[in-house]
Short mmCIF file of C-alpha atoms in Angstrom, two decimals:
data_model
loop_
_atom_site.label_atom_id
_atom_site.label_comp_id
_atom_site.label_asym_id
_atom_site.label_seq_id
_atom_site.Cartn_x
_atom_site.Cartn_y
_atom_site.Cartn_z
CA MET A 27 0.26 0.33 -0.13
CA PHE A 28 2.32 2.70 0.90
CA ASP A 29 5.03 1.75 -1.47
CA SER A 30 7.69 4.66 -2.06
CA SER A 31 6.02 6.43 -5.20
CA PHE A 32 3.38 7.12 -3.13
CA ARG A 33 5.15 7.96 0.18
CA LEU A 34 6.67 10.14 -2.75
CA GLY A 35 3.77 11.36 -4.36
CA ALA A 36 2.31 12.11 -0.83
CA ARG A 37 4.84 13.94 -0.22
CA GLU A 38 4.37 16.48 -2.42
CA GLY A 39 1.41 16.34 -2.44
CA PHE A 40 0.66 17.18 1.04
CA LEU A 41 3.85 20.20 1.14
CA SER A 42 2.12 21.95 -1.81
CA PHE A 43 -0.92 22.24 -0.53
CA LEU A 44 0.41 23.25 2.70
CA PRO A 45 0.03 27.15 3.21
CA LEU A 46 -3.29 26.79 1.24
CA SER A 47 -4.73 24.66 3.78
CA ILE A 48 -4.51 27.33 7.04
CA GLY A 49 -7.60 28.88 4.64
CA LEU A 50 -9.76 26.16 5.99
CA ILE A 51 -9.18 27.22 9.63
CA PRO A 52 -11.23 29.82 10.49
CA TRP A 53 -14.05 28.41 7.85
CA ALA A 54 -14.37 24.92 10.34
CA MET A 55 -14.65 27.17 12.97
CA VAL A 56 -17.00 29.46 11.63
CA THR A 57 -18.88 26.24 10.71
CA GLY A 58 -18.59 24.77 14.26
CA MET A 59 -19.61 28.13 15.56
CA ALA A 60 -23.05 28.84 13.31
CA MET A 61 -24.29 24.51 13.91
CA ILE A 62 -24.21 25.24 17.42
CA SER A 63 -26.26 28.57 16.92
CA THR A 64 -28.31 27.03 15.02
CA GLY A 65 -29.57 24.75 17.99
CA LEU A 66 -27.33 21.58 17.22
CA THR A 67 -25.74 20.08 19.92
CA PRO A 68 -22.15 19.28 19.77
CA LEU A 69 -22.58 15.27 19.13
CA GLN A 70 -25.25 16.65 16.08
CA ALA A 71 -22.48 19.37 15.18
CA MET A 72 -19.83 16.89 14.68
CA GLY A 73 -21.89 14.41 13.40
CA MET A 74 -23.19 16.47 10.09
CA ASN A 75 -19.38 17.98 10.44
CA VAL A 76 -18.05 14.25 9.51
CA ILE A 77 -20.62 12.45 7.44
CA VAL A 78 -21.41 15.69 5.20
CA PHE A 79 -17.81 16.79 5.23
CA ALA A 80 -18.54 20.52 2.69
CA GLY A 81 -18.69 23.69 4.21
CA THR A 82 -20.77 25.37 1.85
CA ALA A 83 -23.22 22.96 1.77
CA GLN A 84 -22.94 22.54 5.64
CA LEU A 85 -23.30 26.31 6.11
CA GLY A 86 -25.95 26.25 3.19
CA THR A 87 -28.75 23.94 5.25
CA LEU A 88 -28.06 25.61 8.32
CA PRO A 89 -30.51 28.30 7.82
CA LEU A 90 -32.73 25.99 5.98
CA ILE A 91 -32.81 23.60 9.15
CA ALA A 92 -33.51 26.35 11.70
CA ALA A 93 -36.02 27.14 9.84
CA GLY A 94 -38.11 23.46 10.08
CA ALA A 95 -37.42 23.07 6.00
CA PRO A 96 -39.03 20.04 4.55
CA VAL A 97 -35.86 17.68 3.98
CA TRP A 98 -36.54 17.47 0.07
CA LEU A 99 -35.60 21.31 0.14
CA MET A 100 -32.33 20.76 1.96
CA VAL A 101 -31.21 18.19 -0.37
CA VAL A 102 -32.31 19.95 -3.57
CA THR A 103 -30.03 22.92 -1.96
CA ALA A 104 -27.26 21.12 -0.93
CA LEU A 105 -27.19 19.72 -4.72
CA ALA A 106 -27.19 22.70 -6.25
CA LEU A 107 -24.47 23.95 -3.89
CA ASN A 108 -22.68 20.81 -4.67
CA LEU A 109 -22.18 21.20 -8.52
CA ARG A 110 -19.49 22.62 -8.92
CA PHE A 111 -18.46 18.99 -8.13
CA VAL A 112 -19.81 16.77 -10.94
CA ILE A 113 -17.78 19.28 -12.95
CA PHE A 114 -14.20 19.25 -10.86
CA SER A 115 -14.85 15.24 -10.86
CA ALA A 116 -15.49 15.20 -14.20
CA ALA A 117 -11.86 16.88 -14.77
CA ILE A 118 -9.88 15.34 -12.36
CA ALA A 119 -11.06 11.96 -13.07
CA GLU A 120 -8.49 11.11 -15.99
CA GLY A 121 -5.89 11.26 -12.88
CA PHE A 122 -7.89 7.86 -11.17
CA ARG A 123 -6.67 6.10 -13.98
CA GLY A 124 -5.50 2.43 -12.37
CA VAL A 125 -7.50 2.89 -9.64
CA GLY A 126 -9.59 0.76 -8.27
CA ALA A 127 -13.34 1.54 -7.46
CA PRO A 128 -13.64 1.51 -3.66
CA MET A 129 -10.29 3.98 -3.85
CA ARG A 130 -12.76 5.97 -6.19
CA TRP A 131 -15.60 6.22 -4.37
CA TYR A 132 -13.43 7.15 -1.40
CA CYS A 133 -11.40 9.47 -3.03
CA GLY A 134 -14.41 11.50 -4.66
CA HIS A 135 -15.93 11.39 -1.06
CA LEU A 136 -12.72 13.07 -0.19
CA LEU A 137 -12.61 15.76 -3.03
CA THR A 138 -13.14 19.30 -1.89
CA ASP A 139 -12.48 22.50 -3.99
CA GLY A 140 -8.91 23.34 -2.60
CA VAL A 141 -7.20 19.96 -2.85
CA PHE A 142 -8.77 19.42 -7.02
CA ALA A 143 -7.43 23.37 -7.32
CA ASN A 144 -4.42 22.19 -6.39
CA CYS A 145 -4.06 18.33 -7.85
CA MET A 146 -5.48 18.64 -11.34
CA GLU A 147 -2.43 19.68 -13.28
CA LYS A 148 -0.24 16.83 -12.37
CA MET A 149 -2.78 14.18 -11.91
CA LEU A 150 -3.65 14.74 -15.69
CA LYS A 151 -0.31 14.93 -16.12
CA VAL A 152 2.09 11.85 -14.20
CA ASP A 153 1.56 8.20 -15.61
CA ASP A 154 2.80 6.41 -12.14
CA THR A 155 -0.87 5.69 -10.61
CA ARG A 156 0.75 5.19 -7.16
CA TRP A 157 1.97 8.56 -6.88
CA ARG A 158 -0.94 9.76 -8.01
CA LEU A 159 -3.03 8.34 -5.45
CA GLY A 160 -0.53 9.59 -2.59
CA TYR A 161 -0.48 13.08 -4.52
CA PHE A 162 -4.14 13.19 -4.18
CA LEU A 163 -4.73 11.41 -0.67
CA ALA A 164 -2.07 13.16 1.19
CA PRO A 165 -3.96 16.64 1.06
CA SER A 166 -7.17 15.35 0.96
CA LEU A 167 -7.14 13.35 4.08
CA TRP A 168 -4.95 16.54 5.45
CA SER A 169 -7.77 18.63 5.27
CA TRP A 170 -9.87 16.49 6.70
CA LEU A 171 -8.18 16.44 9.33
CA LEU A 172 -8.23 19.97 9.51
CA TRP A 173 -11.85 20.46 9.15
CA GLN A 174 -12.81 18.09 12.06
CA VAL A 175 -10.21 19.83 14.49
CA PHE A 176 -10.80 23.35 14.03
CA ALA A 177 -14.93 22.37 13.64
CA LEU A 178 -14.77 20.80 16.85
CA VAL A 179 -13.12 24.07 18.62
CA GLY A 180 -15.59 26.11 16.96
CA VAL A 181 -18.51 23.85 18.27
CA LEU A 182 -16.37 24.05 21.51
CA ALA A 183 -15.75 27.56 21.57
CA ALA A 184 -19.99 28.70 20.57
CA GLY A 185 -21.11 27.73 23.95
CA SER A 186 -19.27 30.07 25.58
CA ILE A 187 -20.23 33.10 24.09
CA PRO A 188 -23.10 34.99 24.51
CA LYS A 189 -26.25 34.35 21.96
CA ASN A 190 -26.65 38.36 20.98
CA TRP A 191 -23.13 38.43 19.53
CA SER A 192 -24.88 36.77 17.02
CA LEU A 193 -22.61 34.57 15.58
CA GLU A 194 -24.68 33.26 13.26
CA PHE A 195 -23.81 35.82 10.94
CA MET A 196 -20.44 34.66 10.75
CA ALA A 197 -22.35 31.61 8.41
CA SER A 198 -23.24 34.52 6.25
CA ILE A 199 -20.15 36.32 5.65
CA ALA A 200 -18.63 33.04 5.15
CA LEU A 201 -21.07 31.79 2.38
CA LEU A 202 -20.76 35.74 0.58
CA VAL A 203 -17.08 35.23 1.11
CA LEU A 204 -17.20 32.50 -1.18
CA LEU A 205 -19.22 34.02 -3.55
CA VAL A 206 -16.85 36.88 -3.88
CA PRO A 207 -13.81 35.53 -5.77
CA MET A 208 -16.90 33.59 -8.28
CA ALA A 209 -18.16 36.82 -9.22
CA LYS A 210 -14.85 38.95 -10.44
CA GLN A 211 -16.40 36.74 -13.70
CA ARG A 212 -19.34 38.98 -14.85
CA PRO A 213 -21.97 36.23 -16.55
CA MET A 214 -21.07 34.86 -12.30
CA LEU A 215 -22.08 38.30 -11.02
CA VAL A 216 -25.37 38.21 -13.11
CA ALA A 217 -26.03 34.97 -12.33
CA ALA A 218 -25.40 35.57 -8.28
CA ALA A 219 -27.65 38.80 -8.56
CA VAL A 220 -30.50 37.40 -9.79
CA GLY A 221 -30.21 34.50 -7.62
CA GLY A 222 -30.16 36.79 -4.85
CA VAL A 223 -32.67 39.49 -5.74
CA THR A 224 -35.73 36.81 -6.78
CA ALA A 225 -35.05 34.63 -3.54
CA VAL A 226 -35.73 38.22 -2.22
CA VAL A 227 -39.20 39.23 -3.97
CA LEU A 228 -40.42 35.62 -3.89
CA ARG A 229 -39.35 35.25 -0.03
CA GLY A 230 -43.27 34.43 0.73
CA MET A 231 -43.34 31.34 -1.37
CA PRO A 232 -44.31 28.57 0.68
CA LEU A 233 -41.68 25.79 1.68
CA ARG A 234 -38.98 28.47 0.36
CA LEU A 235 -39.81 27.44 -2.17
CA GLY A 236 -37.94 31.00 -3.69
CA LEU A 237 -35.18 29.42 -3.22
CA ILE A 238 -35.41 27.06 -5.90
CA VAL A 239 -36.94 29.32 -7.76
CA GLY A 240 -33.36 31.38 -7.50
CA ILE A 241 -31.56 29.37 -8.23
CA VAL A 242 -32.56 27.92 -11.67
CA ALA A 243 -33.79 31.89 -12.29
CA GLY A 244 -29.69 32.85 -11.33
CA ILE A 245 -28.55 29.87 -13.71
CA CYS A 246 -30.27 30.97 -16.43
CA ALA A 247 -29.67 34.67 -16.22
CA GLY A 248 -25.49 33.31 -15.85
CA PHE A 249 -26.13 31.35 -18.83
CA ALA A 250 -27.95 34.01 -20.57
CA ALA A 251 -25.09 36.93 -19.94
CA GLU A 252 -22.22 34.32 -20.96
CA HIS A 253 -24.15 34.03 -24.25
CA TRP A 254 -24.54 37.63 -24.81
CA HIS A 255 -21.42 39.26 -23.16
CA GLY A 256 -19.51 36.26 -25.70
CA ARG A 257 -21.32 37.43 -28.99
CA LYS A 258 -20.59 41.17 -28.12
CA GLU A 259 -16.92 40.17 -27.88
CA ALA A 260 -16.74 38.01 -31.52
CA SER A 261 -18.10 41.40 -33.05
CA MET B 185 -34.46 12.72 11.59
CA LEU B 186 -32.09 14.83 11.80
CA TRP B 187 -29.13 12.46 11.21
CA LEU B 188 -31.24 11.41 8.66
CA THR B 189 -30.96 15.04 6.84
CA PHE B 190 -27.74 14.79 7.62
CA ILE B 191 -26.73 11.35 5.88
CA LEU B 192 -29.27 12.68 2.81
CA ILE B 193 -26.94 16.52 2.42
CA GLY B 194 -24.11 13.51 2.76
CA LEU B 195 -25.32 11.69 -0.32
CA ALA B 196 -25.72 15.06 -2.16
CA THR B 197 -22.26 15.83 -1.41
CA THR B 198 -20.33 12.65 -2.30
CA LEU B 199 -22.43 11.67 -5.28
CA PRO B 200 -21.94 14.51 -6.90
CA ARG B 201 -18.19 14.58 -5.75
CA ALA B 202 -17.56 10.89 -6.50
CA SER B 203 -19.33 11.07 -9.97
CA PHE B 204 -17.05 11.26 -12.79
CA ILE B 205 -14.24 9.83 -10.68
CA VAL B 206 -15.87 6.72 -10.29
CA LEU B 207 -17.56 6.26 -13.61
CA GLY B 208 -14.08 7.37 -15.76
CA SER B 209 -13.72 8.06 -19.41
CA ARG B 210 -16.75 6.09 -19.84
CA VAL B 211 -19.82 9.05 -19.76
CA SER B 212 -18.74 12.67 -19.60
CA LEU B 213 -21.84 15.36 -19.59
CA PRO B 214 -22.07 17.55 -22.78
CA PRO B 215 -20.50 20.87 -22.53
CA VAL B 216 -23.32 22.74 -22.42
CA VAL B 217 -24.86 21.38 -19.49
CA GLN B 218 -21.41 21.53 -17.77
CA ARG B 219 -21.57 25.19 -18.91
CA ALA B 220 -25.35 26.44 -17.32
CA LEU B 221 -24.01 24.44 -14.48
CA ARG B 222 -20.98 26.43 -13.65
CA TYR B 223 -23.35 29.41 -12.68
CA ALA B 224 -25.23 27.11 -10.06
CA PRO B 225 -22.91 27.70 -6.72
CA ALA B 226 -22.95 31.64 -7.18
CA ALA B 227 -26.76 31.35 -8.05
CA ALA B 228 -27.34 29.27 -4.86
CA LEU B 229 -25.10 31.37 -2.40
CA ALA B 230 -26.47 34.69 -3.27
CA ALA B 231 -30.26 33.07 -2.64
CA ILE B 232 -29.64 31.55 0.30
CA VAL B 233 -27.85 35.44 1.85
CA ALA B 234 -29.94 37.91 -0.20
CA PRO B 235 -32.77 37.04 2.60
CA ASP B 236 -30.96 36.94 5.21
CA VAL B 237 -29.50 40.25 5.06
CA LEU B 238 -31.66 42.08 3.14
CA VAL B 239 -34.97 41.25 4.86
CA VAL B 240 -35.67 42.35 8.30
CA ALA B 241 -39.29 40.92 10.08
CA GLY B 242 -40.75 39.49 6.46
CA ASP B 243 -40.00 43.65 4.86
CA PHE B 244 -37.74 44.44 2.83
CA THR B 245 -34.99 46.82 4.79
CA PRO B 246 -31.96 47.53 2.51
CA LEU B 247 -30.46 49.79 5.01
CA ASN B 248 -29.88 47.54 8.21
CA PRO B 249 -26.64 46.37 10.48
CA LYS B 250 -26.34 43.43 9.13
CA LEU B 251 -25.96 44.31 5.26
CA ALA B 252 -23.60 47.42 6.33
CA GLY B 253 -21.14 44.18 8.34
CA ILE B 254 -21.67 41.70 5.19
CA ILE B 255 -20.58 44.93 2.99
CA ALA B 256 -17.68 45.07 5.74
CA ALA B 257 -17.04 42.03 4.84
CA VAL B 258 -16.90 41.96 1.28
CA ALA B 259 -14.47 44.38 1.08
CA ALA B 260 -12.28 42.82 3.62
CA ALA B 261 -12.25 40.20 1.60
CA LEU B 262 -11.69 42.08 -1.88
CA LEU B 263 -8.62 44.18 -0.01
CA TRP B 264 -6.84 41.33 2.11
CA ARG B 265 -6.03 38.06 1.48
CA ASN B 266 -6.17 37.29 5.56
CA PRO B 267 -9.20 34.30 5.81
CA TRP B 268 -10.18 35.94 9.21
CA LEU B 269 -10.21 39.59 8.43
CA PRO B 270 -13.58 39.27 6.40
CA PHE B 271 -15.40 37.56 9.67
CA VAL B 272 -13.92 40.67 11.86
CA ALA B 273 -14.55 43.28 9.76
CA GLY B 274 -18.14 42.03 9.07
CA MET B 275 -18.96 41.24 13.09
CA ALA B 276 -17.30 44.26 14.28
CA VAL B 277 -19.61 46.07 11.95
CA LEU B 278 -22.66 44.70 13.16
CA LEU B 279 -22.06 44.37 16.74
CA GLY B 280 -20.72 48.53 16.12
CA LEU B 281 -23.67 49.81 14.67
CA ARG B 282 -26.24 47.65 16.85
CA ALA B 283 -24.68 49.10 19.85
CA LEU B 284 -24.82 52.45 18.58
CA ALA B 285 -28.60 51.86 17.83
CA GLY B 286 -29.12 50.83 22.17
CA GLY B 287 -29.84 47.23 20.47
#
């Protein structure tokens, strides 16, 4: 299992990802605190953290859990927030050539934005299957560990902070900070603006359906903006 | 019930992540679908956050401490790389404005 080319790959993957991984720490802590301020017990919060292992999906579904929204709506919301992974997964899939199915499932479960961005290029280039597996697994397991440890720190810290400090606001900040780099592209900004405005306008719809309509409207608007933008540049 | 919800949200995370890694090169998405899906996260994030910061007690209220906090957080994210600053700036503005309002 841990032959020398696996270890060489693991070493290189870990070292290249280490500086980037520090950014996970505030995220994990904020997610931990947000889960507690939503009303989860520490056990439920850490259970969610281990089972879901995805900051965006966790932070995005917490307001729905707090509002008592139906389960299917939470699942649809999580799917919408996770659709980017379908694209990442398709982009990095070639990097797992020669790897068996159970390990592919496990690697898929561990796939995160940071590791994808950090590892994709070499995963596609390098020939040695063992090296590639080490190169992907080491930073992924490191992310997993950081995520669990610092979410636990957040969970434990949240209890000692007064409720009127509105710590759940940190979840809103966290979601928006994720949005900022995306919105630097014009069509993404259009998708976000239309999604946000639609959700506000339709806030009165039952079952928080305005959220789903907002997401769909945002996707359509972004796609339309991309076409319009592209045509303008071509002319 | 809550635990079932966690498992379902977990599946809604692991399945998209594992999808093409497990399927390998046997299947691929049409490029049009791939391009459209790129907008899903931005639309979803905005649709979740906007009602939280623009609606107060059911009414559209553009001027409120939460929006000011969000603007401060976004400014910090745009200006500096430090991952902690948006949280510090956003919380400081929210709590500062509330304290000033005598809340």
